[in-house]
Amino acid sequence: MTKLTEFSRKYEEFKSRNLTLNLVRGKPGSDQIQLSNNLDGVLEGNYISIDGTDTRNYGGLRGTPEARELGAALLGIPSERVIAGGNSSLHLMYMALELLAHRGLVGPPLLRNSNASAICPVPGYDRHFSMTEYLGFKMLNVPMDASGPDMDAVETRVQNDINTSLLWCVPRHSNPTGYTYSDETVARIAALPNLRRGQPDNPFYVLWDNAYAVHDFKEPAPKLANLDELAAAQGTEDRIVQFASTSKITFAGAGVGFISSSSTLLADFEGHLGMRTVGFDKVNQLRQARFLQNGKGLNAHMKKQGAIIGPKFEVAQFVLAKELGNLDPQIASWTEPTGGYFISLDVPNGNAKRVVEVAKEAGLALTPAGATFPYGRDPNDANIRIAPTFASVDEVQIAMELLTTCVRLVHAST
Ligand SMILES: Cc1ncc(COP(=O)(O)O)c(C=O)c1O
C-alpha cells in the first residue's frame, strides 16, 4: 500500500466518525475555569479596599492597592508603577498603542510618520498583529528561536531604519512557540531604545506582553530576566510598557489586566485614562486580588492549573512524537513548551493551509494557517498553531491523531 493510500484510508476513517473537535483558540477548559469558582462570594460583603476605598463607588483610576499588588507579583515590578485596569490586557495594549500612534506617550506620536512600523517576532500572537495593522502601522517579520527574537536582525532594524518604532514581545511561554526569552535577549531588548538616543523625534518602544508570566505546567519552569530592572540600569524605562492579566489565571475575559512602565509614562497614560473613564471595575479587582491573596496565592493556584493543562500537552506531544517523530526524511518539527497555552507545529513549506483545510473537512477546527504571521501571511505556508487547553485529554488525543494524519496525507499527496 502506498503512503498516500494508507493515509487516505486513515483520513476517511476519521471523516466517517463525524467528529467535532477544536484546537483553535487558547481558551481554558471548563475544568480549569472551575478552579476559580470561589471568586463568587470571596468578598463576603466586604467591599472596602485596604486603603479604605469603597470599591462599589466611582474613582481610583490606578485601581485598588490589592489588585496592583497582584499585578506587581505577576510583572515583578513595584506596585506603585502598576495600574490595574479592566477585564482585558489586550484592551490596555490597544489603548497604549493607539496613544503611541496618535498622541504620543512621553514622546511624539509615532504615526505622524506614515511609514512607522512595528517589529513582529514570528510566529507570534495574531491579535497583536491585527491591532497593529488596524491602527495603521506597517509590520516587519523577525524570526524567533528558542532564545527569543533574532536580536541581530532587530538591532539592525532599529539602528538603520528610522521608521521602525516598536517591538512586540511575548517573553515567557510565547504564543505560539512556548519559547522564553534568554537573559541575553532580555538585556539586549532593555538596551534597544538607546539605539535611538539623541533622536527624540524618533523614539523606539518595547511592548512587553507577559501574558504567560506564571503559566507553567512542567518542570523546569524557565526563569525570565527582569526587564524593568535592566531598563532602569539602561535608562530606557520611559520606552518600555509591560502588560499582564489574570484572564488565563482565573476567568478568561473576566479577569484583571495590568499595565506598567516608568512613573512618567504611567502618569501620562493616566492623564489619558481620565478622559476615557471614571475608573475600572474595582469590585472585580478586589475579588481577583482577594482570591489570589494579592499575588501570594498565585503559585498554589497555578500548580492546580498546571495539573489540568499538563496532561493535555503531554498527550499532544506523545501523538506528535509517535506519528511524526523518527520519519526519514523528517517532515515536521514542533515546539515542546513547559508552560503557556500553545504548541507551534511546522509542516513542509506550502502545506499548512491545505492541512488546516483537510482537518476542517474531517471535523477538526484549527487556527487558520498564516494567523501567526503579520497580515495573516506565512511566507512559507508552514506554521500551524495548536491550542490544546480547551478540549479534554481524550479529545486532544483524537484531534492530534487526526491532525498528524492530515499532515502525512497532505505531504504524501504533494
Ligand atoms: C500573548 C497574549 N496576550 C494577551 C492575550 C489576551 O489577554 P487578555 O484576556 O488579558 O486580554 C492572549 C490570549 O490569548 C495572549 O495569548
XYZ file of C-alpha atoms and ligand atoms in Angstrom:
430
model
C 0.000 0.000 0.000
C 1.408 3.441 -0.901
C 1.733 6.087 1.801
C -0.963 8.081 0.036
C -3.414 5.166 0.102
C -2.537 4.391 3.723
C -3.168 7.950 4.929
C -6.207 8.451 2.679
C -7.777 5.417 4.287
C -6.935 6.558 7.770
C -8.288 10.011 6.978
C -11.570 8.621 5.587
C -11.984 6.611 8.782
C -11.719 9.811 10.828
C -14.163 11.514 8.482
C -16.743 8.782 8.888
C -16.786 9.435 12.654
C -18.417 12.872 12.183
C -16.070 14.439 14.711
C -16.393 17.949 16.116
C -13.016 18.887 17.547
C -11.479 22.278 18.208
C -7.852 23.269 18.762
C -8.333 26.881 17.696
C -8.104 29.413 20.483
C -6.182 29.272 23.714
C -9.267 29.131 25.856
C -9.119 27.481 29.266
C -11.156 24.302 29.625
C -14.174 24.214 31.927
C -12.230 22.020 34.384
C -9.647 24.783 34.597
C -12.137 27.618 34.966
C -13.819 25.811 37.824
C -10.678 26.236 39.911
C -11.701 29.869 40.291
C -15.360 29.409 41.185
C -14.661 30.756 44.668
C -14.317 34.180 43.101
C -18.049 34.141 43.517
C -18.599 35.056 47.132
C -14.980 35.704 48.080
C -15.823 39.266 49.107
C -18.409 38.095 51.670
C -19.975 41.528 51.620
C -16.690 43.336 52.358
C -16.186 45.766 49.501
C -13.706 48.008 51.282
C -10.170 48.044 49.975
C -7.173 48.165 52.340
C -6.823 51.903 51.746
C -10.426 52.444 52.838
C -11.828 52.860 49.316
C -15.373 51.620 48.821
C -14.877 49.656 45.614
C -18.567 49.908 44.793
C -18.169 53.582 44.095
C -16.562 55.698 41.367
C -12.906 56.733 41.304
C -9.415 55.328 41.604
C -8.030 55.323 38.068
C -4.981 53.270 39.083
C -7.065 50.537 40.673
C -7.193 49.082 44.172
C -3.909 48.617 46.072
C -4.577 44.878 46.405
C -5.037 44.422 42.661
C -1.955 46.497 41.936
C -0.009 44.257 44.302
C -1.294 41.254 42.395
C -0.155 42.878 39.137
C 3.201 43.647 40.726
C 3.614 39.978 41.642
C 2.861 38.943 38.057
C 5.151 41.502 36.467
C 7.971 41.667 39.027
C 7.582 45.447 39.254
C 6.791 47.587 42.354
C 3.031 48.120 42.699
C 3.442 51.938 42.618
C 4.226 51.500 38.933
C 1.342 49.174 38.098
C -2.137 50.239 37.014
C -4.861 47.634 37.467
C -7.340 48.035 34.638
C -10.440 46.342 33.316
C -11.115 42.808 32.208
C -8.503 42.539 29.449
C -4.816 43.255 28.996
C -5.404 43.377 25.251
C -7.628 46.376 25.820
C -4.789 48.129 27.673
C -2.396 47.233 24.856
C -4.786 48.703 22.326
C -5.123 51.873 24.370
C -1.340 52.189 24.759
C -0.699 51.524 21.077
C -3.389 53.959 19.989
C -1.866 56.609 22.252
C 1.628 55.915 20.984
C 0.306 56.154 17.445
C -1.681 59.365 17.566
C -0.950 61.268 20.762
C 2.404 60.032 21.969
C 3.440 58.746 25.388
C 6.410 60.684 26.739
C 7.306 61.365 23.129
C 5.885 62.416 19.790
C 3.057 60.449 18.130
C 4.590 57.650 16.108
C 2.111 57.764 13.255
C 2.877 61.329 12.328
C 5.267 59.326 10.184
C 3.013 57.299 7.885
C 5.758 54.723 7.398
C 6.038 53.930 11.115
C 6.454 50.202 11.535
C 6.393 47.547 14.229
C 8.827 44.670 14.541
C 6.839 41.459 14.934
C 8.668 38.318 16.050
C 7.234 35.361 14.123
C 5.442 33.128 14.618
C 3.544 35.324 17.074
C 0.192 36.366 18.507
C -2.420 37.112 15.837
C -4.214 39.795 17.859
C -1.030 41.830 18.280
C -0.695 41.803 14.525
C -4.309 42.611 13.697
C -4.343 45.501 16.198
C -1.057 46.884 14.843
C -2.294 46.746 11.263
C -5.675 48.185 12.220
C -4.061 51.178 13.896
C -2.035 51.920 10.776
C 1.469 50.609 11.463
C 3.392 48.601 8.930
C 4.749 45.306 10.197
C 8.136 43.672 9.770
C 8.719 39.981 10.457
C 11.683 38.954 12.554
C 12.249 35.237 13.195
C 12.084 33.698 16.664
C 14.096 30.862 18.070
C 14.244 29.259 21.493
C 16.105 32.280 22.912
C 13.599 34.843 21.578
C 13.568 37.187 18.584
C 16.645 37.318 16.346
C 18.248 40.271 18.146
C 20.877 40.920 15.465
C 18.039 41.495 12.989
C 16.082 43.607 15.500
C 19.069 45.827 16.364
C 19.972 46.293 12.718
C 16.410 47.468 12.011
C 16.302 49.839 14.965
C 19.688 51.286 14.088
C 19.277 51.606 10.340
C 15.594 52.250 9.778
C 14.195 55.350 11.434
C 10.638 54.230 10.587
C 10.930 51.284 12.950
C 9.031 52.393 16.043
C 8.266 49.449 18.260
C 8.800 45.797 19.075
C 6.125 43.368 20.232
C 7.228 40.744 22.752
C 5.587 37.787 24.471
C 8.638 36.978 26.551
C 7.591 33.903 28.522
C 5.996 30.741 27.094
C 5.425 32.800 23.963
C 2.320 32.454 21.813
C 2.526 30.096 19.871
C 6.036 28.659 20.295
C 6.151 28.463 24.078
C 9.669 29.911 23.961
C 11.008 32.019 26.840
C 13.482 34.792 26.045
C 17.036 34.168 27.234
C 18.770 36.522 29.698
C 20.910 37.880 26.889
C 17.858 38.625 24.740
C 16.108 40.471 27.583
C 19.257 42.515 28.281
C 19.539 43.478 24.599
C 15.846 44.419 24.500
C 16.304 46.636 27.576
C 19.064 48.492 25.705
C 17.215 48.794 22.357
C 15.685 52.261 22.893
C 19.209 53.584 23.472
C 19.990 52.867 19.829
C 17.816 55.950 19.222
C 19.443 58.030 21.922
C 19.922 61.572 20.684
C 16.954 61.217 18.306
C 13.994 62.355 20.434
C 11.815 62.722 17.322
C 12.194 59.030 16.531
C 11.778 57.091 19.770
C 11.662 53.314 19.898
C 9.250 51.447 22.224
C 9.033 47.897 23.514
C 5.579 46.418 24.170
C 6.164 43.553 26.595
C 3.092 41.326 26.857
C 3.869 38.987 29.730
C 0.620 37.047 29.268
C 2.123 33.759 30.493
C 4.230 35.055 33.378
C 3.222 32.296 35.812
C 1.720 29.691 33.474
C 3.887 26.597 33.948
C 2.746 23.001 33.709
C 6.050 21.149 33.625
C 9.467 21.397 35.219
C 11.834 23.080 34.715
C 9.999 26.404 34.806
C 12.077 28.862 32.783
C 13.240 31.990 34.567
C 12.675 35.256 32.760
C 15.119 38.080 33.444
C 13.546 41.220 34.930
C 13.208 43.702 32.076
C 12.164 46.502 34.401
C 15.416 46.313 36.387
C 17.517 46.024 33.240
C 15.714 49.002 31.689
C 16.333 51.090 34.823
C 20.042 50.290 34.536
C 19.980 51.364 30.873
C 17.837 54.458 31.462
C 15.260 53.189 28.940
C 12.279 52.788 31.282
C 10.258 55.537 29.534
C 10.293 53.426 26.394
C 9.126 50.115 27.805
C 5.500 49.242 28.514
C 4.591 45.950 30.172
C 1.288 44.089 30.365
C -0.175 41.081 32.158
C -3.574 39.815 33.218
C -5.432 37.243 35.260
C -7.581 36.247 32.258
C -5.721 32.984 31.890
C -5.380 32.516 35.623
C -8.969 32.883 36.834
C -11.894 33.540 34.461
C -10.980 34.128 30.814
C -12.231 37.524 29.715
C -13.360 38.292 33.262
C -10.040 38.845 34.991
C -7.996 41.995 35.546
C -5.495 43.468 33.101
C -2.355 45.315 34.193
C -0.090 47.901 32.600
C 3.262 49.061 33.911
C 6.035 51.391 32.822
C 8.105 54.266 34.220
C 6.358 56.650 36.646
C 6.464 59.314 33.918
C 4.854 57.186 31.229
C 2.226 55.833 33.625
C 1.283 59.361 34.674
C 0.959 60.306 31.007
C -1.187 57.225 30.400
C -3.326 58.007 33.435
C -3.928 61.517 32.090
C -5.495 59.934 29.057
C -7.413 57.357 31.076
C -9.111 60.170 32.943
C -10.600 61.363 29.658
C -11.945 57.918 28.980
C -13.302 56.506 32.212
C -14.040 57.393 35.814
C -12.317 54.161 36.749
C -12.297 50.433 36.035
C -14.339 47.760 37.817
C -12.773 47.851 41.283
C -15.175 45.257 42.681
C -13.783 42.689 40.279
C -10.250 43.877 41.035
C -10.855 43.319 44.733
C -12.431 39.933 44.097
C -9.488 38.762 41.967
C -6.935 40.101 44.457
C -8.598 38.514 47.479
C -8.983 35.200 45.658
C -5.275 35.190 44.755
C -4.188 36.685 48.104
C -2.772 39.780 46.430
C -0.397 37.533 44.484
C 0.717 35.254 47.301
C -1.790 32.637 46.161
C -0.597 32.576 42.562
C 1.854 29.753 42.985
C -0.590 27.286 44.550
C -3.351 28.222 42.098
C -1.126 27.857 39.037
C 0.090 24.458 40.275
C -3.526 23.245 40.237
C -3.990 24.720 36.796
C -0.776 23.129 35.566
C -2.008 19.737 36.775
C -5.035 20.094 34.472
C -3.232 21.549 31.459
C -0.091 19.385 31.659
C -1.726 16.087 30.624
C -3.309 17.759 27.564
C 0.099 18.915 26.350
C 1.614 15.564 27.259
C -0.813 13.643 25.072
C -0.348 16.162 22.239
C 3.422 15.685 22.434
C 3.042 11.926 22.628
C 0.982 11.778 19.418
C 3.299 14.206 17.601
C 6.331 12.110 18.517
C 4.605 8.811 17.699
C 3.171 9.874 14.340
C 5.676 12.432 13.079
C 8.872 11.697 15.001
C 11.571 9.444 13.566
C 10.458 9.856 9.960
C 13.140 9.723 7.348
C 13.189 12.312 5.970
C 11.700 14.320 8.828
C 8.676 16.238 7.524
C 7.599 18.226 10.590
C 9.001 19.944 13.662
C 7.246 21.280 16.730
C 7.947 23.027 19.998
C 7.798 21.361 23.419
C 6.672 24.068 25.838
C 6.735 23.691 29.610
C 4.032 26.324 30.026
C 1.678 28.684 28.230
C -1.214 27.681 26.019
C 0.220 26.646 22.656
C 2.397 24.347 20.587
C 3.848 25.594 17.310
C 3.936 22.990 14.535
C 5.867 23.431 11.303
C 4.901 21.239 8.363
C 6.625 21.137 4.955
C 6.631 24.524 3.186
C 3.456 25.091 1.206
C 1.413 22.545 3.182
C -0.008 24.397 6.197
C -3.129 25.868 4.558
C -4.007 22.552 2.977
C -3.515 20.665 6.256
C -5.882 23.079 8.024
C -8.421 22.646 5.206
C -8.444 18.875 5.193
C -8.540 18.799 9.002
C -11.628 21.009 8.872
C -13.314 18.717 6.372
C -12.872 15.885 8.869
C -14.278 17.907 11.788
C -11.156 19.441 13.372
C -11.087 23.233 13.646
C -7.589 24.756 13.741
C -6.375 28.367 13.809
C -6.192 29.489 10.153
C -2.747 28.873 8.690
C -0.951 32.204 8.403
C -2.625 33.680 11.505
C 0.640 33.517 13.414
C 2.204 35.996 10.952
C 1.540 39.703 10.220
C -1.170 40.260 7.600
C -2.144 36.580 8.019
C 0.646 35.684 5.583
C 3.100 32.967 6.445
C 5.697 33.322 3.672
C 6.461 29.610 3.899
C 2.881 28.445 4.495
C 4.349 26.080 7.083
C 3.227 27.113 10.569
C 0.204 25.760 12.453
C -0.741 26.815 15.979
C -2.080 24.100 18.260
C -4.121 25.115 21.304
C -4.794 22.039 23.450
C -6.223 23.643 26.613
C -9.947 23.820 25.812
C -10.502 20.206 24.790
C -10.441 17.221 27.150
C -7.389 14.929 27.219
C -9.282 12.323 25.151
C -10.355 14.925 22.612
C -6.803 16.270 22.341
C -5.598 12.760 21.615
C -8.125 12.176 18.803
C -7.593 15.690 17.439
C -3.828 15.192 17.329
C -4.175 11.782 15.682
C -6.375 13.379 13.041
C -4.038 16.371 12.644
C -0.954 14.202 12.218
C -2.846 12.057 9.696
C -3.677 15.234 7.753
C -0.007 16.292 7.839
C 1.062 12.957 6.402
C -1.767 12.821 3.881
C -1.043 16.292 2.504
C 2.672 15.536 2.389
C 2.088 12.247 0.578
C -0.207 13.886 -1.961
C 2.201 16.692 -2.945
C 0.050 36.759 24.199
C -1.328 37.076 24.644
N -1.608 38.288 25.142
C -2.835 38.622 25.559
C -3.879 37.721 25.484
C -5.233 38.144 25.917
O -5.207 38.566 27.234
P -6.456 39.267 27.935
O -7.524 38.249 28.075
O -5.921 39.753 29.229
O -6.885 40.403 27.041
C -3.635 36.441 24.967
C -4.719 35.472 24.815
O -4.634 34.511 24.085
C -2.323 36.117 24.546
O -2.020 34.905 24.061
